[in-house]
Coordinates of N, CA, C and O in Angstrom, one line a residue:
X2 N 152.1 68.3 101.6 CA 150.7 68.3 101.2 C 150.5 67.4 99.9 O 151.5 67.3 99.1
X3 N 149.3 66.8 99.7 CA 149.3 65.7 98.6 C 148.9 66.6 97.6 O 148.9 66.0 96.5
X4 N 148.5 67.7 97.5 CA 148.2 68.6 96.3 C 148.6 70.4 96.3 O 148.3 71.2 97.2
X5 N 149.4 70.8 95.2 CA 149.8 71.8 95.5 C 148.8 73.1 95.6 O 149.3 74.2 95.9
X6 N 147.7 73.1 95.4 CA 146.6 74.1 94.8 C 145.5 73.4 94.7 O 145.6 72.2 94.8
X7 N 144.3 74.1 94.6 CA 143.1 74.3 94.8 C 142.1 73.3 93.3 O 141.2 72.4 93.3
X8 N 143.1 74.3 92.1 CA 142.9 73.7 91.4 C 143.0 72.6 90.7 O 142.1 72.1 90.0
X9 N 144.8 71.8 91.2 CA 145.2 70.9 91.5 C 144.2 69.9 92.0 O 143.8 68.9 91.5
X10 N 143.9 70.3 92.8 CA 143.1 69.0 93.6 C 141.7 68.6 92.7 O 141.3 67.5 92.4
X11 N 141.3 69.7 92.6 CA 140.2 69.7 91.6 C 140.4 68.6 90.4 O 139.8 67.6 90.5
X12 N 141.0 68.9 89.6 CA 141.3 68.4 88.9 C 142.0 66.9 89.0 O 141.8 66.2 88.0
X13 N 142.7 66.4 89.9 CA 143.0 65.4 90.1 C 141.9 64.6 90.8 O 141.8 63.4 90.7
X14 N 140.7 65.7 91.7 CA 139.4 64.9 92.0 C 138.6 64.4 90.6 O 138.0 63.3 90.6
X15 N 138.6 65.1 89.6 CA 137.5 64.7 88.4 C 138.4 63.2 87.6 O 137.9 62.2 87.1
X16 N 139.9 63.5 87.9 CA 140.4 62.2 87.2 C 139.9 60.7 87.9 O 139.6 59.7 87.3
X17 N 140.0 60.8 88.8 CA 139.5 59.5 89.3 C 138.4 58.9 90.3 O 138.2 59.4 91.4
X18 N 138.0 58.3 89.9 CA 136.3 57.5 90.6 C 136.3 58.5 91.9 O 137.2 59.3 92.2
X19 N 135.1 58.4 92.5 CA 134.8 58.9 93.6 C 134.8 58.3 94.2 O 135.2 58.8 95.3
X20 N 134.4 56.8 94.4 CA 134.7 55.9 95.5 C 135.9 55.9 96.8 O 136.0 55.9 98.0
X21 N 136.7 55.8 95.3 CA 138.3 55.3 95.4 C 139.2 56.5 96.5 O 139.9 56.4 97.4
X22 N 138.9 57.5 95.8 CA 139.2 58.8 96.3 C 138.3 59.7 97.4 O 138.9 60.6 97.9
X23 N 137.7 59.5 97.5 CA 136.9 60.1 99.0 C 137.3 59.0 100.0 O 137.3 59.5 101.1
X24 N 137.5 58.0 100.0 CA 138.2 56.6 100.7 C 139.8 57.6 101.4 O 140.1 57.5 102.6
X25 N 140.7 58.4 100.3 CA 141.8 58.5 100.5 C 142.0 59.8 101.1 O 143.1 60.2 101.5
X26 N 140.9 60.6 101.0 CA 141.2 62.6 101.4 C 139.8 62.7 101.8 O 139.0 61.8 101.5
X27 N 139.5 63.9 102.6 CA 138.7 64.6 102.9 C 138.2 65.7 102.3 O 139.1 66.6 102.5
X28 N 137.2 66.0 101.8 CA 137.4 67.9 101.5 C 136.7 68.6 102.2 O 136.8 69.8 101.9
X29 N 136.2 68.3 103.0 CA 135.5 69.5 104.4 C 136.9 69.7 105.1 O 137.6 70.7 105.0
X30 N 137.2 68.4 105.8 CA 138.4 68.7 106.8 C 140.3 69.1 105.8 O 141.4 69.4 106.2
X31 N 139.8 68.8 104.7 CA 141.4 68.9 103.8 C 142.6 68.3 104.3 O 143.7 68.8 104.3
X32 N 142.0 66.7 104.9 CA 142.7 66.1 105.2 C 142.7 64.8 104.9 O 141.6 64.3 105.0
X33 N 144.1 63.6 104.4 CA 144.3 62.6 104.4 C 143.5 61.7 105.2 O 143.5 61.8 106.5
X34 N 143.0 60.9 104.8 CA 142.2 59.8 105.6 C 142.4 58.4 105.2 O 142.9 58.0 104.1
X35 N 141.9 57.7 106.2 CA 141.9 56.1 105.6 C 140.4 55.8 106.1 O 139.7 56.6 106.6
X36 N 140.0 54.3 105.7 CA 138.7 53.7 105.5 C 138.0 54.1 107.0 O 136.8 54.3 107.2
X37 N 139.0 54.0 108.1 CA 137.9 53.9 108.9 C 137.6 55.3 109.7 O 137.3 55.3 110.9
X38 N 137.6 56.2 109.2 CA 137.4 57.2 109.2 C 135.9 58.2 108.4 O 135.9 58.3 107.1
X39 N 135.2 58.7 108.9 CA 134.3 59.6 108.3 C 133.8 60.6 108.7 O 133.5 60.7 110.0
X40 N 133.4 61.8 108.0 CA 133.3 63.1 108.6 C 131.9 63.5 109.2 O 130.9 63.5 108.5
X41 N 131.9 63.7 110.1 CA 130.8 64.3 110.7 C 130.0 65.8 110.0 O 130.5 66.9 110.2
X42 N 129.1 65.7 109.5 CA 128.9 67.1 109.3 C 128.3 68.1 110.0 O 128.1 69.2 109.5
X43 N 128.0 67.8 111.5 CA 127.6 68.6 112.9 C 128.7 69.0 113.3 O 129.0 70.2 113.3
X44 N 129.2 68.2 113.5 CA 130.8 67.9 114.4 C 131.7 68.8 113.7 O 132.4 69.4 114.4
X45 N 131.8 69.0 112.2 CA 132.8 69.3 111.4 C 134.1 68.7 111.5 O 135.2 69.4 111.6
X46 N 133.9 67.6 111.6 CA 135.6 67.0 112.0 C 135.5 65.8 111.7 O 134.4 65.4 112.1
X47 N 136.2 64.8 110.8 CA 136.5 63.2 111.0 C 136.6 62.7 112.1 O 137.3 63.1 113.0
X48 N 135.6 61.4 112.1 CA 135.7 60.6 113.3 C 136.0 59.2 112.8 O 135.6 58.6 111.9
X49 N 137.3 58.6 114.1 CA 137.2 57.3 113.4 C 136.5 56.6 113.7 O 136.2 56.7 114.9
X50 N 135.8 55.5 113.1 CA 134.7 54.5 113.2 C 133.5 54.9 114.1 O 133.0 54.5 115.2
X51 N 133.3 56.1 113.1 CA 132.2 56.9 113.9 C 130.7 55.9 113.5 O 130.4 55.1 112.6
X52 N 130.1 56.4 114.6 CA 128.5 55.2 114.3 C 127.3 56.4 114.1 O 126.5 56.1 113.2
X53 N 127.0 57.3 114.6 CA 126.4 58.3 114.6 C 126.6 59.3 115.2 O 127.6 59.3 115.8
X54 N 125.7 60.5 115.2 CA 125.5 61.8 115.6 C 124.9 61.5 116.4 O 124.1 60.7 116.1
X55 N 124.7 62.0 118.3 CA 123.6 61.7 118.3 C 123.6 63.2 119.1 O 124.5 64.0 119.6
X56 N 121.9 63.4 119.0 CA 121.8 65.2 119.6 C 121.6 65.2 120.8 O 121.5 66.2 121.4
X57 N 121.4 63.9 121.5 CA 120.9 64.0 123.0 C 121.9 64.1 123.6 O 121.8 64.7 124.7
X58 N 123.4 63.5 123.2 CA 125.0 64.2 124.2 C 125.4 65.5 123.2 O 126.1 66.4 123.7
X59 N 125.1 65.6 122.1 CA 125.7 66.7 121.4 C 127.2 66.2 121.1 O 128.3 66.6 121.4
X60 N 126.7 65.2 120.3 CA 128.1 64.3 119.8 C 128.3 63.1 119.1 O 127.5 62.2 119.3
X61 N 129.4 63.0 118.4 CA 129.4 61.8 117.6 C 129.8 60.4 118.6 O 130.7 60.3 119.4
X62 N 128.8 59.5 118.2 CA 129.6 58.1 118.8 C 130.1 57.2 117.7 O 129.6 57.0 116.6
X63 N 131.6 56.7 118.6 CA 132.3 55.9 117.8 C 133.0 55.5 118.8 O 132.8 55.8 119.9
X64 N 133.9 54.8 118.4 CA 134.7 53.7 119.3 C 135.2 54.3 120.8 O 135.0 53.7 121.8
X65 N 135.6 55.3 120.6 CA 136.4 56.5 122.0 C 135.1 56.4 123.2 O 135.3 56.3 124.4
X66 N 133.9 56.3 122.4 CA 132.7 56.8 123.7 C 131.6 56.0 123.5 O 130.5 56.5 123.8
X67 N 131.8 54.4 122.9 CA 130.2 53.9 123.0 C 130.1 53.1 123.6 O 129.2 52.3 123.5
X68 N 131.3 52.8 124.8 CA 130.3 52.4 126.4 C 129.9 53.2 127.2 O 129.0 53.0 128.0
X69 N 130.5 54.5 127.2 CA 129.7 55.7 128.1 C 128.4 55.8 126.6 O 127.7 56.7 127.1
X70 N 128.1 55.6 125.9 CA 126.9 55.9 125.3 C 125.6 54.7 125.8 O 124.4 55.0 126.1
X71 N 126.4 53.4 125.9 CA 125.7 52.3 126.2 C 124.9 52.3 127.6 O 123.8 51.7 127.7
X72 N 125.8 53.0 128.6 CA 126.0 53.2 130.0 C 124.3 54.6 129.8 O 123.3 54.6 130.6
X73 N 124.6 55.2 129.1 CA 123.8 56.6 129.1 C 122.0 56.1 128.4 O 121.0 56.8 128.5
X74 N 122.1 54.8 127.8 CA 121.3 54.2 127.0 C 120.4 53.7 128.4 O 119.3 54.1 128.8
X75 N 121.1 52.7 128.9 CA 121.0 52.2 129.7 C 120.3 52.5 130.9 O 119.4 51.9 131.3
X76 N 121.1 54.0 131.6 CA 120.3 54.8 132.7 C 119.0 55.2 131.7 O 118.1 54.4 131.6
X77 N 118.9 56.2 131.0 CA 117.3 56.0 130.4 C 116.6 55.1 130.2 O 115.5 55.6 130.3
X78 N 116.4 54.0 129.9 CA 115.4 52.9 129.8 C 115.1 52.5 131.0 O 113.9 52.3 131.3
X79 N 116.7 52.1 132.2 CA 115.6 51.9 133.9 C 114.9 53.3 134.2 O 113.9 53.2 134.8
X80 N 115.2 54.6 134.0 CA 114.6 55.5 134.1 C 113.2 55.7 133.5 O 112.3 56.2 134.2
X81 N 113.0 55.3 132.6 CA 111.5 55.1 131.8 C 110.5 53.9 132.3 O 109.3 53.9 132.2
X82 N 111.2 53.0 132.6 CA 111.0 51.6 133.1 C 110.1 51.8 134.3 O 109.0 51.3 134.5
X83 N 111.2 52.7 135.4 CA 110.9 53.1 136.8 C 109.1 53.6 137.4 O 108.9 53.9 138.6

């Protein structure tokens, strides 16, 4: 673990920028991260190169699912179109 305690963390969060450091950990998920990563706060979970929430699948899109999103975009508009 990158910090032994609670307090620990705490305190090692006030020593340095916020930028820099929410780039490197998580504190919802209390977990190590890198840049392309960001947490969902519906989802409660990091997603990587997540693009949005969206409520109409009940789910984050990001890399894993945005041609079935594209595909799902898609059947609705010829469906509206129709």
């Amino acid at each position: 673990s990158k910090f032994a305690s609670l307090d620990e963390m705490y305190f090692k969060y006030c020593d340095l920028k916020l930028e820099s450091f929410e780039s490197d950990y998580c504190f919802k998920c209390l977990i190590e991260k890198n840049e392309q990563f960001s947490h969902c706060d519906y989802c409660k979970v990091c997603i990587k190169n997540a693009d949005h929430h969206c409520f109409w699948v009940n789910n984050c899109i990001s890399q894993s699912n945005y041609t079935y999103f594209s595909i799902f975009l898609a059947m609705n508009l010829g469906y509206l179109l129709i």
